[in-house]
Each structure stands twice: as structure tokens, then as C-alpha cells.
Tab-separated table of C-alpha atoms in Angstrom:
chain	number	residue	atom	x	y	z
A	1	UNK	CA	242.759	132.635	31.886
A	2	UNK	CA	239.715	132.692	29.502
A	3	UNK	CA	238.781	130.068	26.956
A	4	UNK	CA	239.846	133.030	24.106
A	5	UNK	CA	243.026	133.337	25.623
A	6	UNK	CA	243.684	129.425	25.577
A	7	UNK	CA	242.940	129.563	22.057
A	8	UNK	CA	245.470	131.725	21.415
A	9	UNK	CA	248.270	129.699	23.524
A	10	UNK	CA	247.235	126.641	21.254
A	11	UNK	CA	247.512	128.478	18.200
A	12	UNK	CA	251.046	129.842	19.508
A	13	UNK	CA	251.524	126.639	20.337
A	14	UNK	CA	251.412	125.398	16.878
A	15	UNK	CA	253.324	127.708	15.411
A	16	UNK	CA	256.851	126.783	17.425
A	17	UNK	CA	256.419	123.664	17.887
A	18	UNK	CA	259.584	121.553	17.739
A	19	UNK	CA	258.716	118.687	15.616
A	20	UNK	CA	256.197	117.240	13.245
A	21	UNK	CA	254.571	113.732	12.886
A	22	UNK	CA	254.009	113.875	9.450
A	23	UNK	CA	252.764	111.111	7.153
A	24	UNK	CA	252.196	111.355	4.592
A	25	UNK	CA	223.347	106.993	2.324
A	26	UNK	CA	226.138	105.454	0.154
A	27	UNK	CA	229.141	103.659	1.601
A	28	UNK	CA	232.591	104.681	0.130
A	29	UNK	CA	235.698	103.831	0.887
A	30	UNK	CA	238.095	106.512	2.068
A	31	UNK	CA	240.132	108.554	-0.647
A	32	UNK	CA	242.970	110.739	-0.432
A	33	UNK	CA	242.491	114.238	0.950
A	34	UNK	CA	244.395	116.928	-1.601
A	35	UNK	CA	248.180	116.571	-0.778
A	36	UNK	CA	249.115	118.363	1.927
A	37	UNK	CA	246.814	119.687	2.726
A	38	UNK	CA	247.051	119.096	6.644
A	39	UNK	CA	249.904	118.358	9.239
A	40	UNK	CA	250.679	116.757	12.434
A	41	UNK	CA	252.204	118.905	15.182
A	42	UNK	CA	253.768	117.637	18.077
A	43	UNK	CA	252.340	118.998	21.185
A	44	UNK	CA	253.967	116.776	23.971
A	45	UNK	CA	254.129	113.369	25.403
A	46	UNK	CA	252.537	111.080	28.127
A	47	UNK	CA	252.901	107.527	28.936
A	48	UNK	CA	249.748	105.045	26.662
A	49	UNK	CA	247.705	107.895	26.606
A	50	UNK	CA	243.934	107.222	25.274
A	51	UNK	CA	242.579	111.046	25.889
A	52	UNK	CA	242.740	114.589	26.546
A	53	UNK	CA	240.091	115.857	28.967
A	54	UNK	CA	239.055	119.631	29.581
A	55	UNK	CA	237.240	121.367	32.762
A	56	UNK	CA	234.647	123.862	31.874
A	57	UNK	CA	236.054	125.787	35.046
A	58	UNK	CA	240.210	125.602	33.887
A	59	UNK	CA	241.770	126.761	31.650
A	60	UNK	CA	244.275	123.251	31.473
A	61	UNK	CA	244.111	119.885	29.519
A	62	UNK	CA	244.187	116.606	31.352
A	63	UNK	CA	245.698	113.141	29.824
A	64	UNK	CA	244.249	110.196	31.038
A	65	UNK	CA	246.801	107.141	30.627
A	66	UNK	CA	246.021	103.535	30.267
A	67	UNK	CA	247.986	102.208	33.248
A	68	UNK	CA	245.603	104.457	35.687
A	69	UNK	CA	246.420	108.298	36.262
A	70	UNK	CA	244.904	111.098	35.073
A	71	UNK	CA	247.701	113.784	34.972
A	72	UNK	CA	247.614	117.797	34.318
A	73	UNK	CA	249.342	118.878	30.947
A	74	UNK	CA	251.953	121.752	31.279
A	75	UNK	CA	255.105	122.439	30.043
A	76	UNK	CA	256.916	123.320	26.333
A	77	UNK	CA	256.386	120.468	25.078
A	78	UNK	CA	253.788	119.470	27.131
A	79	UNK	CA	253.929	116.596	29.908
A	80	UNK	CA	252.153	115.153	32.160
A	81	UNK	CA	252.187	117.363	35.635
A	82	UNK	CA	251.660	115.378	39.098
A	83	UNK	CA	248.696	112.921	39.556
A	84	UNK	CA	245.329	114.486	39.509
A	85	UNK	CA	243.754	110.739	39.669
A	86	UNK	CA	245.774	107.908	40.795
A	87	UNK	CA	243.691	104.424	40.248
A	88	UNK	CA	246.814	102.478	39.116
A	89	UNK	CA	246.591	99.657	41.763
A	90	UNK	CA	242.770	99.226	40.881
A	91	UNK	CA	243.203	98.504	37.462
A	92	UNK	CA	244.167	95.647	35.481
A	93	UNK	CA	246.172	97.068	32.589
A	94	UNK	CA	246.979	94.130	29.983
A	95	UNK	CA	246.077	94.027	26.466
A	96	UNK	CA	243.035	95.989	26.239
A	97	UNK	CA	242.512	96.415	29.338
A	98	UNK	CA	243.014	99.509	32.203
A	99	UNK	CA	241.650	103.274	32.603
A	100	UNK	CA	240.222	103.649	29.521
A	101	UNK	CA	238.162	106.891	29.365
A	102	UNK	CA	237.338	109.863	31.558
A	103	UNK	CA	234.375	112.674	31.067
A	104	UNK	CA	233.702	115.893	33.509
A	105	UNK	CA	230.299	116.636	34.037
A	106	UNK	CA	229.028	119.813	32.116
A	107	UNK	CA	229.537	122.295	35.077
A	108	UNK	CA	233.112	120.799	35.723
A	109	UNK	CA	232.243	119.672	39.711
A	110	UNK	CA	232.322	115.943	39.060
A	111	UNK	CA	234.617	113.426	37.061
A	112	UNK	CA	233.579	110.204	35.339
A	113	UNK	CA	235.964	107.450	34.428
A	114	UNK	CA	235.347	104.086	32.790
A	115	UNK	CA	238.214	101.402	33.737
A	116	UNK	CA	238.774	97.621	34.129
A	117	UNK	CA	239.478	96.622	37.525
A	118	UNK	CA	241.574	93.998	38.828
A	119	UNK	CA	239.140	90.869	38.107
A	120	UNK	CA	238.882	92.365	34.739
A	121	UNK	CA	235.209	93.740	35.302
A	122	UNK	CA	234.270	97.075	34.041
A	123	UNK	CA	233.598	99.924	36.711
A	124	UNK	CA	232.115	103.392	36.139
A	125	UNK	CA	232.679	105.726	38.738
A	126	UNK	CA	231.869	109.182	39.701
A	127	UNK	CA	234.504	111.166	41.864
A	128	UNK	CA	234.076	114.978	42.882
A	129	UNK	CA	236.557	117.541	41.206
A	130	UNK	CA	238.126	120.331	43.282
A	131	UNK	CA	241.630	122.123	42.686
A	132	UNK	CA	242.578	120.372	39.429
A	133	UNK	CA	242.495	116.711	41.213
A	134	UNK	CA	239.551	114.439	41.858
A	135	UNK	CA	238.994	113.885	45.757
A	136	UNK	CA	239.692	110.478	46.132
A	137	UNK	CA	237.381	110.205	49.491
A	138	UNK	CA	233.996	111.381	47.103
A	139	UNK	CA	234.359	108.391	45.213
A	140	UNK	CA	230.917	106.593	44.209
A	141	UNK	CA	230.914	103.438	42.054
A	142	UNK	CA	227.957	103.830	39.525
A	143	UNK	CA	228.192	100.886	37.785
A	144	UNK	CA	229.994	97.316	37.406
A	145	UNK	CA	229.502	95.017	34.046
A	146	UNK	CA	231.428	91.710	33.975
A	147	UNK	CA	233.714	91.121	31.772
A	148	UNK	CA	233.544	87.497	30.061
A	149	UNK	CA	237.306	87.795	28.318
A	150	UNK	CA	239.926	90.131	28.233
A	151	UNK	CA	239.240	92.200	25.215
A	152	UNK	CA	236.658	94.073	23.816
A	153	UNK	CA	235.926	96.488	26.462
A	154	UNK	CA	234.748	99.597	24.987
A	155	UNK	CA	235.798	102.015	27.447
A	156	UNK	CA	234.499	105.352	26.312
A	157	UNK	CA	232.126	107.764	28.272
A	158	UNK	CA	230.964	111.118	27.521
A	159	UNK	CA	228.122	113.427	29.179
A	160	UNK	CA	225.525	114.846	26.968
A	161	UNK	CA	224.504	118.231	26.890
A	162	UNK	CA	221.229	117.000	28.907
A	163	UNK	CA	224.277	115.994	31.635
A	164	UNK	CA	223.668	112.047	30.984
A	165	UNK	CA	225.880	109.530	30.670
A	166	UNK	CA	226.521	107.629	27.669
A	167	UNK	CA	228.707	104.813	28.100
A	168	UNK	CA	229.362	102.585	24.641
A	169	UNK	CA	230.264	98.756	25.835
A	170	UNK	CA	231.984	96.165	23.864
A	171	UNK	CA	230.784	92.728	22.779
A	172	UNK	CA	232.723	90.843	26.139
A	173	UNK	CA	235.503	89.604	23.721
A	174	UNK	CA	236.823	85.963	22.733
A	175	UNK	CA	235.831	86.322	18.808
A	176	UNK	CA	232.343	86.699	17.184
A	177	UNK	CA	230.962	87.092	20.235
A	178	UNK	CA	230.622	84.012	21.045
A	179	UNK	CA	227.482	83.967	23.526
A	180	UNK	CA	225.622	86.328	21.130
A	181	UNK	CA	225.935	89.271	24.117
A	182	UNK	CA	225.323	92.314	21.515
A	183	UNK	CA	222.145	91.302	20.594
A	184	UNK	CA	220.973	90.089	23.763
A	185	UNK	CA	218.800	92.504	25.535
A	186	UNK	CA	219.067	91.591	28.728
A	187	UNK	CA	223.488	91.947	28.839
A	188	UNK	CA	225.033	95.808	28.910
A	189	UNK	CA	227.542	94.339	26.466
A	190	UNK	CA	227.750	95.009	22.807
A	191	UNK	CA	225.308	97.890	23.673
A	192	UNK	CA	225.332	101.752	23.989
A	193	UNK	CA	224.432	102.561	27.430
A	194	UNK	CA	222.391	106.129	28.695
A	195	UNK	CA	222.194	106.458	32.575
A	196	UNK	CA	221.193	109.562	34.593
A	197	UNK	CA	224.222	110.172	36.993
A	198	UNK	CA	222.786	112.837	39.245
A	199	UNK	CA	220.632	110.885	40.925
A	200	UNK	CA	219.768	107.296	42.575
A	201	UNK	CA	217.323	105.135	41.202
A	202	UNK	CA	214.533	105.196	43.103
A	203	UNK	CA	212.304	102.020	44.279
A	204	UNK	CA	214.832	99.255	46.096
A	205	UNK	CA	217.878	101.976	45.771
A	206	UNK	CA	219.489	98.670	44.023
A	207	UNK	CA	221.012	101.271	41.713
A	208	UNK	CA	223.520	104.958	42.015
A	209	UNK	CA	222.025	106.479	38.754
A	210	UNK	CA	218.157	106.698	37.053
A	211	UNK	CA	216.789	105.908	33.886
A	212	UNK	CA	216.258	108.031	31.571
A	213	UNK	CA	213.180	108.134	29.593
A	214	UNK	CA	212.969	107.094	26.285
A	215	UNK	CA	215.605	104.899	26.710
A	216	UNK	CA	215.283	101.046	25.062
A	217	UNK	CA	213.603	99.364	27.127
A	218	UNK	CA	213.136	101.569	29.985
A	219	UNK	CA	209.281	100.233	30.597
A	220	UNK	CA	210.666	96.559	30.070
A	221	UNK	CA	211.652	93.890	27.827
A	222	UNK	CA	215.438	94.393	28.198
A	223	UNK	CA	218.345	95.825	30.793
A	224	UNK	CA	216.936	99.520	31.107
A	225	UNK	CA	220.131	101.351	30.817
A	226	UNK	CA	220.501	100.306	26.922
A	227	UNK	CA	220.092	103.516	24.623
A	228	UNK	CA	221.397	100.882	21.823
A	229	UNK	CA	222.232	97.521	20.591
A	230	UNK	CA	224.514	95.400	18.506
A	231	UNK	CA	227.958	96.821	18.387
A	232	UNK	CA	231.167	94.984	18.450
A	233	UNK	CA	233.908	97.344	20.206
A	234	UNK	CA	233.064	101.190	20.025
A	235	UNK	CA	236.057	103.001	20.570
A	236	UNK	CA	235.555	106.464	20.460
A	237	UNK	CA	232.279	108.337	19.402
A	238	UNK	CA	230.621	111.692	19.122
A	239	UNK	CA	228.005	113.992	18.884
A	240	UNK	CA	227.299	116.680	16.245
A	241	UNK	CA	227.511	120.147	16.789
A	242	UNK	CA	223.603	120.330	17.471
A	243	UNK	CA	223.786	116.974	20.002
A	244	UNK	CA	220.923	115.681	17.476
A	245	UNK	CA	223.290	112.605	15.952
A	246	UNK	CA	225.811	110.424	17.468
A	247	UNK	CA	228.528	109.069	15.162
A	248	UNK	CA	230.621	106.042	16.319
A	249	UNK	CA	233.761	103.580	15.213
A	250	UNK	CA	232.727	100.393	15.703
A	251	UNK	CA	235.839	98.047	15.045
A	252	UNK	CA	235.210	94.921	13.165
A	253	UNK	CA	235.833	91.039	13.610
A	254	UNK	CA	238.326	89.914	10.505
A	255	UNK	CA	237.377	91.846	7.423
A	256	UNK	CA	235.326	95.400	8.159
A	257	UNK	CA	235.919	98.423	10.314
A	258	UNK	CA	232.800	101.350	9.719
A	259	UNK	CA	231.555	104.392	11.264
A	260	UNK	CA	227.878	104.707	12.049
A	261	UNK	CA	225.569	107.911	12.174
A	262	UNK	CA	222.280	107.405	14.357
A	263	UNK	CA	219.706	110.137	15.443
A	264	UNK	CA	220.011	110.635	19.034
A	265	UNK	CA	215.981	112.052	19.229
A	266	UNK	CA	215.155	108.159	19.892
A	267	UNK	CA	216.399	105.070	21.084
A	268	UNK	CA	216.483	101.603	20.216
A	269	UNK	CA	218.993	101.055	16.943
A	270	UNK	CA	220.506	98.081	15.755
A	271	UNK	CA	223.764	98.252	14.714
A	272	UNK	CA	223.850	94.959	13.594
A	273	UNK	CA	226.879	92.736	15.255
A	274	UNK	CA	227.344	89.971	15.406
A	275	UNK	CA	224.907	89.528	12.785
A	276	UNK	CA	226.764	91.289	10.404
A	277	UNK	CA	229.932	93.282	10.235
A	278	UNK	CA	229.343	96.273	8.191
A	279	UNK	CA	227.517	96.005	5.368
A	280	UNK	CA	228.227	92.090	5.355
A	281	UNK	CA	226.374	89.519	6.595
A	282	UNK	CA	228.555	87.919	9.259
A	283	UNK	CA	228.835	83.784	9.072
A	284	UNK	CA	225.606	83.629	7.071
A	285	UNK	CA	223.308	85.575	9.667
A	286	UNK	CA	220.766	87.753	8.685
A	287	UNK	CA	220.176	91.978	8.725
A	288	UNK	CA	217.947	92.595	11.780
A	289	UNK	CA	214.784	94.487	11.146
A	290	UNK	CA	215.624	98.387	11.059
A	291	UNK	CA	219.303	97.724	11.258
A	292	UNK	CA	221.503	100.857	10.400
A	293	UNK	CA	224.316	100.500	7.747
A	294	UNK	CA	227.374	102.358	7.994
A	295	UNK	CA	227.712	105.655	6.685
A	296	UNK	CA	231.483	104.673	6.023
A	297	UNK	CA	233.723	101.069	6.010
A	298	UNK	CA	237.246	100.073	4.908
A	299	UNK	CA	238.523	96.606	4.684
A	300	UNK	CA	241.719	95.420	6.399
A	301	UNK	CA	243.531	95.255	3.385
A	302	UNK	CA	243.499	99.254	4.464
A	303	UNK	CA	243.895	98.732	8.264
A	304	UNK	CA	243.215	96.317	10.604
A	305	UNK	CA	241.254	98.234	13.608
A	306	UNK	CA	239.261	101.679	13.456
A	307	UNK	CA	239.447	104.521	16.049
A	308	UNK	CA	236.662	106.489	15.880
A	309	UNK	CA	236.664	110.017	16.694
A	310	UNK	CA	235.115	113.388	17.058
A	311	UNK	CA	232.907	115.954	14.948
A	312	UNK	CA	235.198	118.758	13.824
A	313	UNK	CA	233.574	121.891	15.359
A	314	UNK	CA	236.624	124.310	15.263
A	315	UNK	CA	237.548	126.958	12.602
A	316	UNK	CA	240.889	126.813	11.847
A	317	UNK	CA	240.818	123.607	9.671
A	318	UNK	CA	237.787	124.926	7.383
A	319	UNK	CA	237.860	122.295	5.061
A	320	UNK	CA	237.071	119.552	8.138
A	321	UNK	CA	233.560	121.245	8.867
A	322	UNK	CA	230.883	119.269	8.995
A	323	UNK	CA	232.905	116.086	9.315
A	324	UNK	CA	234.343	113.361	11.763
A	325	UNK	CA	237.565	111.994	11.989
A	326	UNK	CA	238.701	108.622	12.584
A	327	UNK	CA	241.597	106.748	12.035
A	328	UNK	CA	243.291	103.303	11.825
A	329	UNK	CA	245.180	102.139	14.876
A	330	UNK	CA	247.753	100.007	12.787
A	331	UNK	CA	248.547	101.854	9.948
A	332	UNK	CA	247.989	105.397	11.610
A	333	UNK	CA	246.460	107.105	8.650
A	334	UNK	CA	243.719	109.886	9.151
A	335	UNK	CA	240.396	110.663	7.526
A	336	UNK	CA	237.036	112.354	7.726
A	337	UNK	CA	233.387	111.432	6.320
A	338	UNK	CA	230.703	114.320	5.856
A	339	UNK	CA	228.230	115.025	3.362
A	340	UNK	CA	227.907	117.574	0.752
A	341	UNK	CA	224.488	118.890	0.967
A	342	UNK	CA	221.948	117.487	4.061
A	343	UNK	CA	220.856	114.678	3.142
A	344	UNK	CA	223.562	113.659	0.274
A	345	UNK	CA	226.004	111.124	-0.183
A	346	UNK	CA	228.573	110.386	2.384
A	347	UNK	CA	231.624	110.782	1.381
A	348	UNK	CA	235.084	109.732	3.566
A	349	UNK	CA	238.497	110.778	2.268
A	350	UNK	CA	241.834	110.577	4.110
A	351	UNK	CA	243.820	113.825	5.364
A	352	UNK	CA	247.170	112.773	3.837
A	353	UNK	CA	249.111	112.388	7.673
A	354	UNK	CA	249.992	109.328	9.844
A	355	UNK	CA	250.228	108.753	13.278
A	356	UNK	CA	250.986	104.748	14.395
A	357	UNK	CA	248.960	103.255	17.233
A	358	UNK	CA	246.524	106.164	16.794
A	359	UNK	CA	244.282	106.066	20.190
A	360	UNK	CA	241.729	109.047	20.021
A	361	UNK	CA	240.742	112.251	18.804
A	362	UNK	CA	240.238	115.035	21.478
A	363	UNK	CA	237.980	118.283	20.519
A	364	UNK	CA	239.598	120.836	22.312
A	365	UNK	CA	237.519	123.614	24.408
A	366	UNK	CA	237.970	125.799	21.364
A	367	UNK	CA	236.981	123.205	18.605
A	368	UNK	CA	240.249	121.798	17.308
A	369	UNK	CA	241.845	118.251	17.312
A	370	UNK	CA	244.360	116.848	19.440
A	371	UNK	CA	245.255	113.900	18.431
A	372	UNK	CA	247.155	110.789	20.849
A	373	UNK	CA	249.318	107.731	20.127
A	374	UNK	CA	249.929	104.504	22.795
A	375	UNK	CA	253.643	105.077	21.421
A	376	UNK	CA	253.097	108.310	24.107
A	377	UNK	CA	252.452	111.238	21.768
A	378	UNK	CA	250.090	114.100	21.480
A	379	UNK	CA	249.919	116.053	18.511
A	380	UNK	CA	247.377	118.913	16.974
A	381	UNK	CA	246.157	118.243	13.729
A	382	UNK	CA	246.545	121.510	11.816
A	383	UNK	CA	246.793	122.766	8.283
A	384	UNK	CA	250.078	123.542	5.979
């Protein structure tokens, strides 16, 4: 089955599905998108799912789920179809914790995941793909980061269209980062990490990956897979449709939740936690040199914890080009920020729809937006 053909299942897809889940340089807060305007359509269910996955080389979507499988989507609705990755009894799965992202690599032979083990820690790990399943036997252990506390994990990975890793790490937990880990430079927490996968370090071998150049502090000062410092809990970030800007959900401490824009043609910004949250200084500190402001924030009288999400790329939703979603875990509404005109105003405004315990956007291989829920749904976001 071709990618073109796919499309056209998903659109098909849409149009009988059973059941809706409807709901209703300058910072703004995020206003309402024309009523209407867009829709929630329920695609299927899984068990705490936090992403759809795609193979360049199938034509099938893959749900990773918290608790430690990776599963193959089929079915009307769709469901989760026998155990393409199994990792349940190696991951601790309370609170924030478990298997918390998943990434192919670009030509679809290898599988990256990003989970908590059982002591807590944080383990990246490479496995080869082959008939729709991971091969258990291939599996290589990149990279382990301990974790202080419980929370605050990050868990996202993604490969770049240069094939590197980019792995976005959370502050370690507790609460306002207590041992100031996101602006140290010598912890992987709090940071945005870039690693080369595809091959081992060379020198003492002490490492399974490279370093890329370019990155932070790749000729010193600092832990030399940092791309980026100072962020609280990224969960869930993207690149544009040109790879040249990454845009990421950052959720806050007690009062802000943002998005942030950065150019991905050099390393080394500051995205200023625990120093300050937002566009706030946080318990009096002050705004590191060269530290990048949101492009968007909300306050928790509007929400209480951000997902961040993707870059729309797709063409049936024309009024989303140009922009990236996010959304507010608690109270499950939906919106986008984009500019005008290159250069202009940002501007974030919600899509008018709801979807409670809201865990992450998905761009599908033809550029729309599944959408999943910890309450176990997944849902296309579509117009009226």
C-alpha cells in the first residue's frame, strides 16, 4: 500500500467514523478559533497512550503506551494489534513515569525509545526493526541519565532529517528544581540533548553514539551531548516544515505554561528555567544573557500543564498552515500559534474542541493530526 493510498483510508476513515469528541515577537494569550470551525473524530482506542509512530517502509501506525508496549493499529475503530515491543517488566510506570516516547530512524531499519526503567533512571535505546516488531535480541542501550525524583522526565525523542537524535530532558523533578540541574552545564537534565546514533564515540569507546558538531559544548565547558539549556519539562516538540526551527511546550512550575521557537542552524539557547518561568522572573532570579522568551504562554487560571505538539504540515485543515498545536492536559482544550507575515506577531488562538488528559499530537505520514488521550483515545483532528 502506498503513502497516497493511506491517505485516502484516513480520509475514509474520517468520514464514518462512529463517534466524535467534541468540545467545544509578542506574547498573546490564546483566543478562540471561529466556532466550529474544527472537530474531533474518534479513530480508536489503546491503553495510556502518549504517541502514534509511523515506518517510512509500512504503510501502518504504531501506539506506544505508557505501561511499556508498542502495539500495531488495525481494526474499525482502530486497536492496538499484538505486541510489536514488549518492555513492560523494564519499566517503572507510576506517575510520570514509564515508556514515554518512541522515534524510527529516517530509513525505517531501527527504532528509538526513551523510557524510565525500574530504578527510575532514564534509558535510550536503539533496537533493530524487521516485520512490523523490533528484534528484541538487537537491542543497544545508548544512553542512561539518573533520575533525582519521580517526575519531570521529559521523555520525547525524535530523529532529524540529518538522522540525529534529539532527546528533550526534564529538570529531575521535586519542585523548582531544586539543585539548579537546568542550568547546570555539566547535568543532561533540564536540557535538549543532540547525539549521533549511527555510530560509537570514538577515543575510550566510553560512549554508543558521537557528537555532533556544533553542538553546546562539544569542544568543552559542559556535558557534550547538550544542543540546549534551561527547560523545565518539554513534553512534546517539533520541527518546521524546512527542519530550520524547533518549537517546544515547556510546562511550567505554578503559574506559566509557553511554547518556545528556536533556530535549529546553532546551538546553545537558554530557555531560561529555573530562572524564570515564561516571561516571569521565577523567585526573584534574573533573565540569563541571550535568553529566548516564549513565542506563546497561558496562565493556569487557563490550564494547569501544556502539551506541546507538532507543526501542521498537511492540507486538509488549511487554516492550521503554518502553525503548531498544543494543548492543555487538564482542561483538554486545543490551539495553534503562527504568524501572519515572516517575521510578524505571533499570534495563538484556540480551535474550539476538547479532549481531557490530552497526551500528544501525532503528524501523520500524510501531514494531518492525530491526536491521543491517557483516558485511551485516539482521535483525528479534522474540520466541520
Amino acid at each position: 500500500m502506498t503513502w497516497s493510498s493511506l491517505r485516502f483510508r484516513h480520509v475514509r476513515l474520517i468520514a464514518v467514523a462512529a463517534a466524535i469528541v467534541a468540545g467545544g515577537a509578542t506574547v498573546t494569550m490564546p483566543s478562540a478559533e471561529g466556532a466550529g470551525a474544527f472537530r474531533l473524530i474518534y479513530l480508536g482506542s489503546a491503553t495510556s497512550p502518549v504517541a502514534v509512530i509511523w515506518n517510512s517502509n509500512e504503510p501502518a501506525a504504531f501506539v506506544v503506551q505508557k505501561s511499556g508496549t508498542i502495539s500495531k493499529l488495525d481494526g474499525k475503530p482502530l486497536a492496538p494489534l499484538g505486541k510489536a515491543l514488549d518492555v513492560s517488566e523494564d519499566v517503572s510506570d507510576g506517575g510520570e513515569q514509564g515508556l514515554l516516547g518512541a522515534a524510527f530512524s529516517a530509513d525505517g531499519s531501527l527504532l528509538y525509545v526513551n523510557l524510565t526503567n525500574k530504578k527510575g533512571d532514564t534509558e535510550i535505546r536503539e533496537y533493530a526493526w524487521k516485520n512490523s516488531a523490533a528484534v528484541v535480541t538487537t537491542k543497544r542501550l545508548l544512553l542512561t541519565i539518573e533520575q533525582p525524583y519521580s517526575n519531570h522526565n521529559g521523555g520525547h525523542i525524535m530523529v532529524g532529517s540529518d538522522g540525529l537524535l534529539w532527546i528533550g530532558t526534564g529538570d529531575g523533578g521535586s519542585g523548582g528544581d531544586p539543585e539548579n540541574r537546568a542550568q547546570n552545564p555539566d547535568s543532561l537534565l533540564g536540557k535538549m540533548l543532540r547525539i549521533d546514533p549511527r555510530a560509537e564515540s570514538s577515543g575510550d569507546g566510553s560512549r554508543e553514539y558521537s557528537i555532533p558538531e556544533g553542538n553546546m559544548f562539544a569542544k568543552g565547558g559542559g556535558r557534550p551531548e547538550i544542543w540546549a539549556i534551561g527547560l523545565r519539562n518539554p513534553w512534546r516538540y517539533d520541527f518546521d516544515r524546512t527542519g530550520k526551527r524547533l518549537f517546544i511546550g515547556d510546562v511550567g512550575q505554578g503559574k506559566i505554561e509557553e511554547v518556545s521557537v528556536v533556530s535549529t542552524d546553532k546551538s546553545g539557547a537558554n530557555f531560561g528555567w529555573k530562572l524564570r518561568e515564561g516571561t516571569k522572573a521565577f523567585e526573584g532570579g534574573k533573565k540569563p544573557t541571550g535568553a529566548i522568551d516564549p513565542i506563546t504562554e497561558y496562565s493556569h487560571s487557563d490550564g494547569c500543564s501544556i502539551t506541546g505538539g507538532v507543526f501542521y504540515t498537511g492540507k486538509l485543515l488549511p487554516g492550521l498552515k503554518g502553525r503548531y498545536l498544543y494543548g492543555d492536559y487538564c482542561k483538554g482544550w486545543i490551539a495553534s500559534v503562527g504568524q501572519r507575515t515572516t517575521g510578524g506577531k505571533w499570534q495563538s488562538r484556540k480551535l474550539g474542541v476538547k479532549l481531557e488528559n490530552l497526551s500528544s499530537f501525532n503528524t501523520t505520514p500524510w501531514g494531518e493530526v492525530w491526536v491521543t488521550s491517557t483516558s485511551g483515545t485516539i482521535s483525528a483532528i479534522s474540520g466541520r
